Amino acid sequence: RIGSILLQTLSPEELEASLFEVVGLLNCANATDNERDELARMNLKAGVKASENAAFDTAKVYFKAGREALGSRGWEGDYSTMLDLCSDGANTCFVTGDIDTMNELIDEVLSKDID
């Protein structure tokens, strides 16, 4: 609940400065189906920011949380976000040496068709 309030009330600049804290709070809450798409996008944004700061293990956590937020409906509901979560996740897995997960993510992406 606190994460949702912060997400709604912070300015874009404040949100960017507090991105990890806000996303962490959002990940701890039980998101409704309506909130899951936004939660996935916020995790993607946090994962990218963590990667840019060479915090690859942290980025992996955010990318995974984003994929979990979208769940099995992710490819149909928000293809672009799911693709980014998987491809960026695969990149961070490569950098951290988690080759098995990297291969799983790559296989998942390759198994999807673009309509």
XYZ file of N, CA and C in Angstrom:
345
model
N 0.812 -1.197 0.000
C 0.000 0.000 0.000
C 0.853 1.258 0.000
N 1.909 1.260 0.805
C 2.788 2.426 0.866
C 3.453 2.653 -0.491
N 3.907 1.579 -1.139
C 4.525 1.704 -2.451
C 3.580 2.305 -3.467
N 2.316 1.895 -3.434
C 1.317 2.435 -4.366
C 1.094 3.917 -4.132
N 1.045 4.312 -2.872
C 0.862 5.725 -2.537
C 2.056 6.541 -3.035
N 3.255 6.032 -2.795
C 4.449 6.735 -3.270
C 4.455 6.832 -4.798
N 4.083 5.754 -5.459
C 4.045 5.738 -6.921
C 3.102 6.806 -7.458
N 1.993 7.026 -6.772
C 0.991 7.997 -7.213
C 1.338 9.434 -6.844
N 2.113 9.613 -5.777
C 2.322 10.973 -5.276
C 3.696 11.567 -5.592
N 4.694 10.735 -5.856
C 6.026 11.271 -6.132
C 6.094 11.860 -7.539
N 6.852 12.909 -7.670
C 7.107 13.473 -9.000
C 8.003 12.490 -9.757
N 8.077 12.618 -11.079
C 8.969 11.730 -11.839
C 10.421 11.777 -11.350
N 10.879 12.946 -10.971
C 12.250 13.080 -10.474
C 12.416 12.383 -9.130
N 11.432 12.559 -8.244
C 11.490 11.902 -6.935
C 11.398 10.382 -7.084
N 10.548 9.935 -8.003
C 10.406 8.507 -8.235
C 11.708 7.911 -8.747
N 12.355 8.596 -9.661
C 13.635 8.113 -10.190
C 14.675 8.015 -9.075
N 14.706 8.995 -8.186
C 15.667 8.994 -7.085
C 15.375 7.903 -6.068
N 14.119 7.510 -5.938
C 13.705 6.515 -4.945
C 13.228 5.220 -5.587
N 13.628 4.973 -6.821
C 13.088 3.862 -7.602
C 13.245 2.519 -6.893
N 14.424 2.219 -6.377
C 14.652 0.918 -5.751
C 13.780 0.732 -4.505
N 13.641 1.786 -3.722
C 12.827 1.693 -2.513
C 11.356 1.483 -2.851
N 10.850 2.252 -3.821
C 9.440 2.156 -4.197
C 9.140 0.783 -4.798
N 9.995 0.324 -5.702
C 9.767 -0.984 -6.326
C 9.878 -2.089 -5.285
N 10.796 -1.955 -4.356
C 10.905 -2.937 -3.273
C 9.622 -3.022 -2.468
N 9.039 -1.880 -2.153
C 7.762 -1.864 -1.425
C 6.640 -2.460 -2.266
N 6.611 -2.125 -3.548
C 5.579 -2.674 -4.436
C 5.705 -4.192 -4.551
N 6.937 -4.689 -4.604
C 7.147 -6.135 -4.710
C 6.700 -6.883 -3.461
N 6.706 -6.212 -2.322
C 6.280 -6.848 -1.066
C 4.764 -6.903 -0.928
N 4.067 -6.089 -1.682
C 2.604 -6.018 -1.576
C 1.964 -7.056 -2.486
N 0.710 -7.337 -2.232
C -0.067 -8.213 -3.103
C -0.718 -7.362 -4.177
N -0.134 -7.390 -5.359
C -0.643 -6.571 -6.460
C -1.919 -7.184 -7.025
N -2.846 -6.327 -7.370
C -4.054 -6.787 -8.046
C -3.708 -7.058 -9.508
N -4.599 -7.723 -10.202
C -4.358 -7.994 -11.625
C -4.142 -6.704 -12.402
N -4.864 -5.657 -12.036
C -4.730 -4.370 -12.721
C -3.374 -3.721 -12.468
N -2.763 -4.027 -11.338
C -1.489 -3.402 -10.969
C -0.277 -4.186 -11.477
N -0.478 -5.417 -11.894
C 0.648 -6.283 -12.271
C 1.434 -5.774 -13.484
N 0.755 -5.208 -14.464
C 1.476 -4.688 -15.635
C 2.392 -3.540 -15.239
N 1.864 -2.630 -14.426
C 2.682 -1.501 -13.967
C 3.823 -1.999 -13.081
N 3.550 -2.984 -12.242
C 4.592 -3.555 -11.381
C 5.709 -4.154 -12.238
N 5.347 -4.860 -13.286
C 6.355 -5.447 -14.173
C 7.203 -4.358 -14.826
N 6.562 -3.301 -15.297
C 7.307 -2.203 -15.929
C 8.229 -1.504 -14.926
N 7.762 -1.354 -13.697
C 8.604 -0.728 -12.671
C 9.808 -1.615 -12.347
N 9.605 -2.932 -12.289
C 10.721 -3.847 -12.063
C 11.701 -3.814 -13.225
N 11.191 -3.702 -14.445
C 12.070 -3.586 -15.609
C 12.924 -2.324 -15.489
N 12.297 -1.229 -15.145
C 13.020 0.041 -15.001
C 14.084 -0.063 -13.902
N 13.720 -0.686 -12.770
C 14.683 -0.848 -11.676
C 15.816 -1.788 -12.085
N 15.491 -2.843 -12.817
C 16.518 -3.769 -13.276
C 17.497 -3.124 -14.227
N 16.987 -2.324 -15.133
C 17.855 -1.610 -16.072
C 18.762 -0.639 -15.309
N 18.189 0.076 -14.365
C 18.980 1.037 -13.580
C 20.059 0.306 -12.770
N 19.700 -0.831 -12.187
C 20.680 -1.608 -11.430
C 21.800 -2.101 -12.348
N 21.437 -2.565 -13.542
C 22.446 -3.025 -14.510
C 23.386 -1.893 -14.909
N 22.821 -0.715 -15.127
C 23.645 0.437 -15.501
C 24.642 0.791 -14.404
N 24.313 0.420 -13.162
C 25.200 0.683 -12.032
C 26.023 -0.544 -11.659
N 26.073 -1.527 -12.566
C 26.848 -2.755 -12.391
C 26.406 -3.576 -11.179
N 25.151 -3.420 -10.770
C 24.581 -4.226 -9.686
C 23.779 -5.368 -10.327
N 24.507 -6.282 -10.952
C 23.872 -7.293 -11.789
C 23.051 -8.311 -11.003
N 23.498 -8.686 -9.820
C 22.704 -9.617 -9.007
C 21.380 -8.972 -8.601
N 21.420 -7.709 -8.265
C 20.196 -6.978 -7.930
C 19.298 -6.852 -9.151
N 19.885 -6.575 -10.291
C 19.110 -6.468 -11.531
C 18.386 -7.769 -11.827
N 19.060 -8.904 -11.630
C 18.425 -10.206 -11.866
C 17.173 -10.361 -11.018
N 17.217 -9.908 -9.787
C 16.061 -10.003 -8.891
C 14.895 -9.184 -9.442
N 15.174 -7.976 -9.904
C 14.116 -7.125 -10.453
C 13.532 -7.709 -11.747
N 14.401 -8.198 -12.622
C 13.896 -8.779 -13.871
C 13.029 -10.003 -13.593
N 13.443 -10.812 -12.640
C 12.655 -11.999 -12.288
C 11.320 -11.593 -11.671
N 11.333 -10.611 -10.793
C 10.090 -10.138 -10.170
C 9.134 -9.590 -11.226
N 9.671 -8.908 -12.220
C 8.841 -8.392 -13.309
C 8.194 -9.513 -14.107
N 8.984 -10.545 -14.412
C 8.430 -11.690 -15.144
C 7.355 -12.383 -14.321
N 7.601 -12.510 -13.032
C 6.614 -13.152 -12.162
C 5.345 -12.316 -12.043
N 5.485 -11.008 -12.047
C 4.302 -10.140 -11.974
C 3.412 -10.335 -13.197
N 4.022 -10.464 -14.369
C 3.238 -10.679 -15.582
C 2.716 -12.106 -15.668
N 3.490 -13.043 -15.148
C 3.056 -14.429 -15.136
C 2.900 -15.013 -16.527
N 2.113 -16.059 -16.619
C 1.945 -16.771 -17.887
C 1.233 -15.934 -18.943
N 0.504 -14.926 -18.526
C -0.207 -14.073 -19.479
C 0.673 -12.955 -20.025
N 1.900 -12.894 -19.568
C 2.792 -11.799 -19.931
C 3.046 -11.657 -21.412
N 3.253 -12.771 -22.101
C 3.543 -12.691 -23.530
C 2.353 -12.180 -24.315
N 1.160 -12.536 -23.902
C -0.037 -12.074 -24.610
C -0.453 -10.676 -24.157
N -0.272 -10.387 -22.870
C -0.734 -9.119 -22.317
C 0.197 -7.946 -22.564
N 1.499 -8.178 -22.441
C 2.472 -7.093 -22.608
C 3.758 -7.682 -23.188
N 3.691 -8.027 -24.459
C 4.792 -8.701 -25.139
C 6.102 -7.929 -25.005
N 6.066 -6.635 -25.237
C 7.273 -5.821 -25.233
C 7.968 -5.839 -23.873
N 7.186 -5.671 -22.815
C 7.779 -5.680 -21.471
C 8.343 -7.054 -21.139
N 7.596 -8.111 -21.478
C 8.071 -9.466 -21.196
C 9.343 -9.759 -21.978
N 9.398 -9.318 -23.228
C 10.603 -9.514 -24.033
C 11.797 -8.809 -23.400
N 11.602 -7.577 -22.967
C 12.692 -6.839 -22.322
C 13.114 -7.487 -21.008
N 12.140 -7.944 -20.214
C 12.466 -8.606 -18.946
C 13.283 -9.873 -19.179
N 12.915 -10.620 -20.205
C 13.639 -11.861 -20.498
C 15.013 -11.589 -21.112
N 15.086 -10.683 -22.073
C 16.373 -10.441 -22.729
C 17.355 -9.732 -21.795
N 16.886 -8.743 -21.061
C 17.769 -8.084 -20.092
C 18.132 -9.043 -18.960
N 17.169 -9.880 -18.578
C 17.455 -10.903 -17.567
C 18.521 -11.869 -18.045
N 18.441 -12.285 -19.302
C 19.447 -13.185 -19.866
C 20.825 -12.518 -19.862
N 20.864 -11.242 -20.191
C 22.141 -10.509 -20.161
C 22.756 -10.511 -18.773
N 21.947 -10.220 -17.764
C 22.494 -10.176 -16.401
C 22.895 -11.571 -15.940
N 22.169 -12.581 -16.375
C 22.552 -13.954 -16.029
C 23.906 -14.303 -16.650
N 24.131 -13.869 -17.881
C 25.419 -14.100 -18.527
C 26.542 -13.437 -17.737
N 26.328 -12.177 -17.380
C 27.369 -11.426 -16.671
C 27.675 -12.051 -15.308
N 26.646 -12.604 -14.646
C 26.849 -13.186 -13.317
C 27.205 -14.666 -13.369
N 27.269 -15.229 -14.569
C 27.664 -16.628 -14.695
C 26.537 -17.626 -14.491
N 25.314 -17.163 -14.477
C 24.154 -18.045 -14.304
C 23.697 -18.511 -15.695
N 24.480 -19.383 -16.281
C 24.288 -19.794 -17.669
C 23.013 -20.619 -17.846
N 22.653 -21.439 -16.867
C 21.432 -22.245 -16.993
C 20.200 -21.357 -17.116
N 20.094 -20.359 -16.245
C 18.947 -19.452 -16.306
C 18.992 -18.629 -17.583
N 20.182 -18.217 -17.983
C 20.318 -17.473 -19.234
C 19.757 -18.290 -20.395
N 20.140 -19.559 -20.472
C 19.655 -20.422 -21.554
C 18.143 -20.618 -21.488
N 17.589 -20.739 -20.292
C 16.138 -20.871 -20.139
C 15.422 -19.630 -20.673
N 15.950 -18.461 -20.329
C 15.331 -17.210 -20.789
C 15.439 -17.053 -22.307
N 16.589 -17.399 -22.847
C 16.764 -17.323 -24.299
C 15.797 -18.282 -24.995
N 15.690 -19.504 -24.473
C 14.760 -20.481 -25.058
C 13.324 -19.986 -24.990
N 12.975 -19.340 -23.876
C 11.621 -18.811 -23.745
C 11.351 -17.746 -24.799
N 12.284 -16.843 -24.986
C 12.121 -15.789 -25.989
C 12.008 -16.393 -27.392
N 12.868 -17.346 -27.694
C 12.870 -17.939 -29.031
C 11.622 -18.744 -29.317
N 10.948 -19.192 -28.270
C 9.738 -19.999 -28.464
C 8.503 -19.150 -28.745
N 8.620 -17.834 -28.622
C 7.470 -16.944 -28.825
C 7.477 -16.370 -30.229
N 6.315 -16.291 -30.815
C 6.166 -15.715 -32.152
C 5.604 -14.314 -32.028
N 6.084 -13.429 -32.877
C 5.530 -12.076 -32.949
C 4.403 -12.111 -33.952
N 3.236 -11.633 -33.517
C 2.079 -11.594 -34.436
C 2.133 -10.400 -35.329
